Amino acid sequence: MIYVPYFRSPAGSEAAQPIMLGSPLRVPGREPLRHILVGSRDGVEQAVQQLHALTYAEQFQWSQPIIVPETGITITPAQGEVLRYLIRWRSVS
């Protein structure tokens, strides 16, 4: 589960409230794989577009951008799950 204590909406609304992004519903014979993109807004958008161009994921399937609060983000995997991440460097113009 990913718990973001407080965040601002992309529109910059003053309302701040906690959100939880839990595990998707289990489907027999299938395993959920969560992708987490963290970086600058331009970098994340470019990654979403590249995955779309590769026909890996449609752009509409991604959540709206969540602004990371000063308190950070806590990721709590379920027992037995593992976590890996990948850092890829991109050129910034």
mmCIF file of N, CA and C in Angstrom, residues 1-72:
data_model
loop_
_atom_site.group_PDB
_atom_site.id
_atom_site.type_symbol
_atom_site.label_atom_id
_atom_site.label_comp_id
_atom_site.label_asym_id
_atom_site.label_seq_id
_atom_site.Cartn_x
_atom_site.Cartn_y
_atom_site.Cartn_z
ATOM 1 N N MET A 1 0.840 -1.166 0.000
ATOM 2 C CA MET A 1 0.000 0.000 0.000
ATOM 3 C C MET A 1 0.891 1.236 0.000
ATOM 4 N N ILE A 2 0.470 2.243 -0.689
ATOM 5 C CA ILE A 2 1.169 3.525 -0.710
ATOM 6 C C ILE A 2 0.299 4.523 0.032
ATOM 7 N N TYR A 3 0.869 5.185 1.003
ATOM 8 C CA TYR A 3 0.133 6.157 1.803
ATOM 9 C C TYR A 3 0.790 7.515 1.630
ATOM 10 N N VAL A 4 0.048 8.456 1.109
ATOM 11 C CA VAL A 4 0.517 9.823 0.969
ATOM 12 C C VAL A 4 -0.230 10.633 2.020
ATOM 13 N N PRO A 5 0.466 11.072 3.098
ATOM 14 C CA PRO A 5 -0.238 11.726 4.197
ATOM 15 C C PRO A 5 -1.097 12.914 3.759
ATOM 16 N N TYR A 6 -0.519 13.843 3.027
ATOM 17 C CA TYR A 6 -1.272 15.004 2.566
ATOM 18 C C TYR A 6 -0.725 15.419 1.223
ATOM 19 N N PHE A 7 -1.586 15.814 0.346
ATOM 20 C CA PHE A 7 -1.134 16.255 -0.966
ATOM 21 C C PHE A 7 -2.023 17.370 -1.461
ATOM 22 N N ARG A 8 -1.504 18.109 -2.421
ATOM 23 C CA ARG A 8 -2.298 19.144 -3.100
ATOM 24 C C ARG A 8 -2.767 18.550 -4.414
ATOM 25 N N SER A 9 -3.964 18.899 -4.804
ATOM 26 C CA SER A 9 -4.448 18.431 -6.081
ATOM 27 C C SER A 9 -3.642 19.096 -7.191
ATOM 28 N N PRO A 10 -3.591 18.476 -8.392
ATOM 29 C CA PRO A 10 -2.833 19.079 -9.483
ATOM 30 C C PRO A 10 -3.253 20.505 -9.801
ATOM 31 N N ALA A 11 -4.500 20.846 -9.538
ATOM 32 C CA ALA A 11 -4.975 22.193 -9.825
ATOM 33 C C ALA A 11 -4.502 23.191 -8.770
ATOM 34 N N GLY A 12 -3.833 22.703 -7.713
ATOM 35 C CA GLY A 12 -3.321 23.596 -6.676
ATOM 36 C C GLY A 12 -4.349 23.946 -5.623
ATOM 37 N N SER A 13 -5.378 23.136 -5.498
ATOM 38 C CA SER A 13 -6.408 23.372 -4.499
ATOM 39 C C SER A 13 -5.796 23.424 -3.113
ATOM 40 N N GLU A 14 -6.350 24.238 -2.252
ATOM 41 C CA GLU A 14 -5.846 24.368 -0.894
ATOM 42 C C GLU A 14 -6.224 23.168 -0.035
ATOM 43 N N ALA A 15 -7.238 22.404 -0.449
ATOM 44 C CA ALA A 15 -7.664 21.265 0.354
ATOM 45 C C ALA A 15 -6.578 20.195 0.354
ATOM 46 N N ALA A 16 -6.202 19.755 1.554
ATOM 47 C CA ALA A 16 -5.207 18.693 1.682
ATOM 48 C C ALA A 16 -5.837 17.556 2.453
ATOM 49 N N GLN A 17 -5.720 16.354 1.923
ATOM 50 C CA GLN A 17 -6.307 15.215 2.582
ATOM 51 C C GLN A 17 -5.489 13.972 2.280
ATOM 52 N N PRO A 18 -5.510 12.990 3.208
ATOM 53 C CA PRO A 18 -4.733 11.785 2.964
ATOM 54 C C PRO A 18 -5.365 10.940 1.870
ATOM 55 N N ILE A 19 -4.530 10.219 1.140
ATOM 56 C CA ILE A 19 -5.033 9.263 0.160
ATOM 57 C C ILE A 19 -4.296 7.948 0.377
ATOM 58 N N MET A 20 -4.929 6.857 0.001
ATOM 59 C CA MET A 20 -4.298 5.556 0.080
ATOM 60 C C MET A 20 -4.495 4.870 -1.259
ATOM 61 N N LEU A 21 -3.422 4.347 -1.794
ATOM 62 C CA LEU A 21 -3.483 3.613 -3.048
ATOM 63 C C LEU A 21 -3.240 2.154 -2.705
ATOM 64 N N GLY A 22 -4.304 1.416 -2.452
ATOM 65 C CA GLY A 22 -4.178 0.040 -2.003
ATOM 66 C C GLY A 22 -3.955 -0.928 -3.148
ATOM 67 N N SER A 23 -3.903 -2.185 -2.783
ATOM 68 C CA SER A 23 -3.714 -3.235 -3.776
ATOM 69 C C SER A 23 -4.976 -3.369 -4.616
ATOM 70 N N PRO A 24 -4.795 -3.588 -5.916
ATOM 71 C CA PRO A 24 -5.979 -3.802 -6.748
ATOM 72 C C PRO A 24 -6.658 -5.113 -6.360
ATOM 73 N N LEU A 25 -7.900 -5.266 -6.765
ATOM 74 C CA LEU A 25 -8.631 -6.498 -6.474
ATOM 75 C C LEU A 25 -7.892 -7.682 -7.087
ATOM 76 N N ARG A 26 -7.859 -8.765 -6.365
ATOM 77 C CA ARG A 26 -7.191 -9.976 -6.841
ATOM 78 C C ARG A 26 -8.028 -10.632 -7.928
ATOM 79 N N VAL A 27 -7.352 -11.089 -8.965
ATOM 80 C CA VAL A 27 -7.988 -11.809 -10.061
ATOM 81 C C VAL A 27 -7.281 -13.151 -10.158
ATOM 82 N N PRO A 28 -8.008 -14.244 -10.117
ATOM 83 C CA PRO A 28 -7.356 -15.559 -10.174
ATOM 84 C C PRO A 28 -6.455 -15.689 -11.406
ATOM 85 N N GLY A 29 -5.244 -16.180 -11.178
ATOM 86 C CA GLY A 29 -4.305 -16.388 -12.275
ATOM 87 C C GLY A 29 -3.576 -15.137 -12.728
ATOM 88 N N ARG A 30 -3.783 -14.031 -12.045
ATOM 89 C CA ARG A 30 -3.127 -12.780 -12.420
ATOM 90 C C ARG A 30 -2.485 -12.149 -11.204
ATOM 91 N N GLU A 31 -1.416 -11.422 -11.436
ATOM 92 C CA GLU A 31 -0.704 -10.755 -10.353
ATOM 93 C C GLU A 31 -0.579 -9.268 -10.671
ATOM 94 N N PRO A 32 -0.939 -8.423 -9.717
ATOM 95 C CA PRO A 32 -0.800 -6.981 -9.974
ATOM 96 C C PRO A 32 0.665 -6.576 -9.938
ATOM 97 N N LEU A 33 1.048 -5.696 -10.820
ATOM 98 C CA LEU A 33 2.395 -5.129 -10.853
ATOM 99 C C LEU A 33 2.225 -3.626 -10.855
ATOM 100 N N ARG A 34 2.653 -2.980 -9.782
ATOM 101 C CA ARG A 34 2.478 -1.540 -9.655
ATOM 102 C C ARG A 34 3.724 -0.828 -10.159
ATOM 103 N N HIS A 35 3.530 0.148 -10.982
ATOM 104 C CA HIS A 35 4.631 0.963 -11.480
ATOM 105 C C HIS A 35 4.602 2.287 -10.730
ATOM 106 N N ILE A 36 5.730 2.720 -10.286
ATOM 107 C CA ILE A 36 5.811 3.987 -9.560
ATOM 108 C C ILE A 36 6.794 4.877 -10.303
ATOM 109 N N LEU A 37 6.337 6.006 -10.756
ATOM 110 C CA LEU A 37 7.190 6.987 -11.415
ATOM 111 C C LEU A 37 7.316 8.181 -10.489
ATOM 112 N N VAL A 38 8.526 8.524 -10.115
ATOM 113 C CA VAL A 38 8.765 9.664 -9.242
ATOM 114 C C VAL A 38 9.854 10.504 -9.879
ATOM 115 N N GLY A 39 9.602 11.770 -10.070
ATOM 116 C CA GLY A 39 10.589 12.668 -10.657
ATOM 117 C C GLY A 39 9.950 14.006 -10.955
ATOM 118 N N SER A 40 10.602 14.773 -11.800
ATOM 119 C CA SER A 40 10.027 16.061 -12.187
ATOM 120 C C SER A 40 8.760 15.806 -12.996
ATOM 121 N N ARG A 41 7.888 16.806 -13.032
ATOM 122 C CA ARG A 41 6.651 16.650 -13.799
ATOM 123 C C ARG A 41 6.955 16.322 -15.252
ATOM 124 N N ASP A 42 7.936 17.024 -15.858
ATOM 125 C CA ASP A 42 8.289 16.761 -17.253
ATOM 126 C C ASP A 42 8.828 15.349 -17.437
ATOM 127 N N GLY A 43 9.680 14.905 -16.504
ATOM 128 C CA GLY A 43 10.261 13.570 -16.607
ATOM 129 C C GLY A 43 9.220 12.475 -16.498
ATOM 130 N N VAL A 44 8.305 12.627 -15.561
ATOM 131 C CA VAL A 44 7.249 11.629 -15.380
ATOM 132 C C VAL A 44 6.333 11.611 -16.596
ATOM 133 N N GLU A 45 5.945 12.781 -17.090
ATOM 134 C CA GLU A 45 5.079 12.835 -18.272
ATOM 135 C C GLU A 45 5.763 12.205 -19.482
ATOM 136 N N GLN A 46 7.062 12.449 -19.643
ATOM 137 C CA GLN A 46 7.785 11.859 -20.760
ATOM 138 C C GLN A 46 7.801 10.332 -20.646
ATOM 139 N N ALA A 47 8.002 9.809 -19.447
ATOM 140 C CA ALA A 47 8.002 8.362 -19.243
ATOM 141 C C ALA A 47 6.632 7.763 -19.570
ATOM 142 N N VAL A 48 5.567 8.431 -19.152
ATOM 143 C CA VAL A 48 4.214 7.960 -19.465
ATOM 144 C C VAL A 48 4.006 7.940 -20.977
ATOM 145 N N GLN A 49 4.447 8.989 -21.656
ATOM 146 C CA GLN A 49 4.308 9.050 -23.117
ATOM 147 C C GLN A 49 5.133 7.963 -23.808
ATOM 148 N N GLN A 50 6.338 7.698 -23.298
ATOM 149 C CA GLN A 50 7.176 6.659 -23.901
ATOM 150 C C GLN A 50 6.556 5.274 -23.720
ATOM 151 N N LEU A 51 6.005 5.000 -22.541
ATOM 152 C CA LEU A 51 5.348 3.717 -22.320
ATOM 153 C C LEU A 51 4.115 3.584 -23.204
ATOM 154 N N HIS A 52 3.438 4.694 -23.455
ATOM 155 C CA HIS A 52 2.300 4.685 -24.371
ATOM 156 C C HIS A 52 2.765 4.391 -25.798
ATOM 157 N N ALA A 53 3.857 5.040 -26.226
ATOM 158 C CA ALA A 53 4.382 4.828 -27.585
ATOM 159 C C ALA A 53 4.827 3.383 -27.795
ATOM 160 N N LEU A 54 5.271 2.739 -26.732
ATOM 161 C CA LEU A 54 5.677 1.328 -26.814
ATOM 162 C C LEU A 54 4.483 0.382 -26.729
ATOM 163 N N THR A 55 3.284 0.944 -26.661
ATOM 164 C CA THR A 55 2.021 0.209 -26.474
ATOM 165 C C THR A 55 2.035 -0.633 -25.199
ATOM 166 N N TYR A 56 2.746 -0.148 -24.186
ATOM 167 C CA TYR A 56 2.808 -0.845 -22.899
ATOM 168 C C TYR A 56 1.661 -0.424 -21.991
ATOM 169 N N ALA A 57 1.337 0.863 -21.967
ATOM 170 C CA ALA A 57 0.270 1.364 -21.105
ATOM 171 C C ALA A 57 -0.348 2.604 -21.730
ATOM 172 N N GLU A 58 -1.665 2.648 -21.730
ATOM 173 C CA GLU A 58 -2.366 3.823 -22.232
ATOM 174 C C GLU A 58 -2.204 4.975 -21.247
ATOM 175 N N GLN A 59 -2.139 6.195 -21.757
ATOM 176 C CA GLN A 59 -1.945 7.356 -20.888
ATOM 177 C C GLN A 59 -3.079 7.532 -19.888
ATOM 178 N N PHE A 60 -4.308 7.201 -20.287
ATOM 179 C CA PHE A 60 -5.449 7.402 -19.393
ATOM 180 C C PHE A 60 -5.448 6.423 -18.216
ATOM 181 N N GLN A 61 -4.643 5.366 -18.273
ATOM 182 C CA GLN A 61 -4.613 4.393 -17.192
ATOM 183 C C GLN A 61 -3.825 4.888 -15.976
ATOM 184 N N TRP A 62 -2.969 5.876 -16.178
ATOM 185 C CA TRP A 62 -2.174 6.424 -15.077
ATOM 186 C C TRP A 62 -3.033 7.351 -14.233
ATOM 187 N N SER A 63 -2.701 7.458 -12.959
ATOM 188 C CA SER A 63 -3.387 8.407 -12.087
ATOM 189 C C SER A 63 -3.003 9.825 -12.500
ATOM 190 N N GLN A 64 -3.734 10.776 -11.973
ATOM 191 C CA GLN A 64 -3.344 12.166 -12.139
ATOM 192 C C GLN A 64 -2.071 12.383 -11.317
ATOM 193 N N PRO A 65 -1.236 13.358 -11.676
ATOM 194 C CA PRO A 65 -0.023 13.612 -10.889
ATOM 195 C C PRO A 65 -0.361 13.951 -9.440
ATOM 196 N N ILE A 66 0.418 13.392 -8.526
ATOM 197 C CA ILE A 66 0.276 13.662 -7.104
ATOM 198 C C ILE A 66 1.535 14.397 -6.672
ATOM 199 N N ILE A 67 1.370 15.570 -6.118
ATOM 200 C CA ILE A 67 2.515 16.347 -5.665
ATOM 201 C C ILE A 67 3.005 15.761 -4.349
ATOM 202 N N VAL A 68 4.269 15.376 -4.293
ATOM 203 C CA VAL A 68 4.828 14.773 -3.093
ATOM 204 C C VAL A 68 4.932 15.845 -2.007
ATOM 205 N N PRO A 69 4.317 15.601 -0.847
ATOM 206 C CA PRO A 69 4.354 16.594 0.234
ATOM 207 C C PRO A 69 5.702 16.594 0.936
ATOM 208 N N GLU A 70 5.921 17.613 1.769
ATOM 209 C CA GLU A 70 7.173 17.703 2.534
ATOM 210 C C GLU A 70 7.369 16.489 3.428
ATOM 211 N N THR A 71 6.276 15.873 3.861
ATOM 212 C CA THR A 71 6.372 14.704 4.739
ATOM 213 C C THR A 71 6.758 13.441 3.980
ATOM 214 N N GLY A 72 6.785 13.499 2.646
ATOM 215 C CA GLY A 72 7.197 12.357 1.836
ATOM 216 C C GLY A 72 6.083 11.367 1.579
#
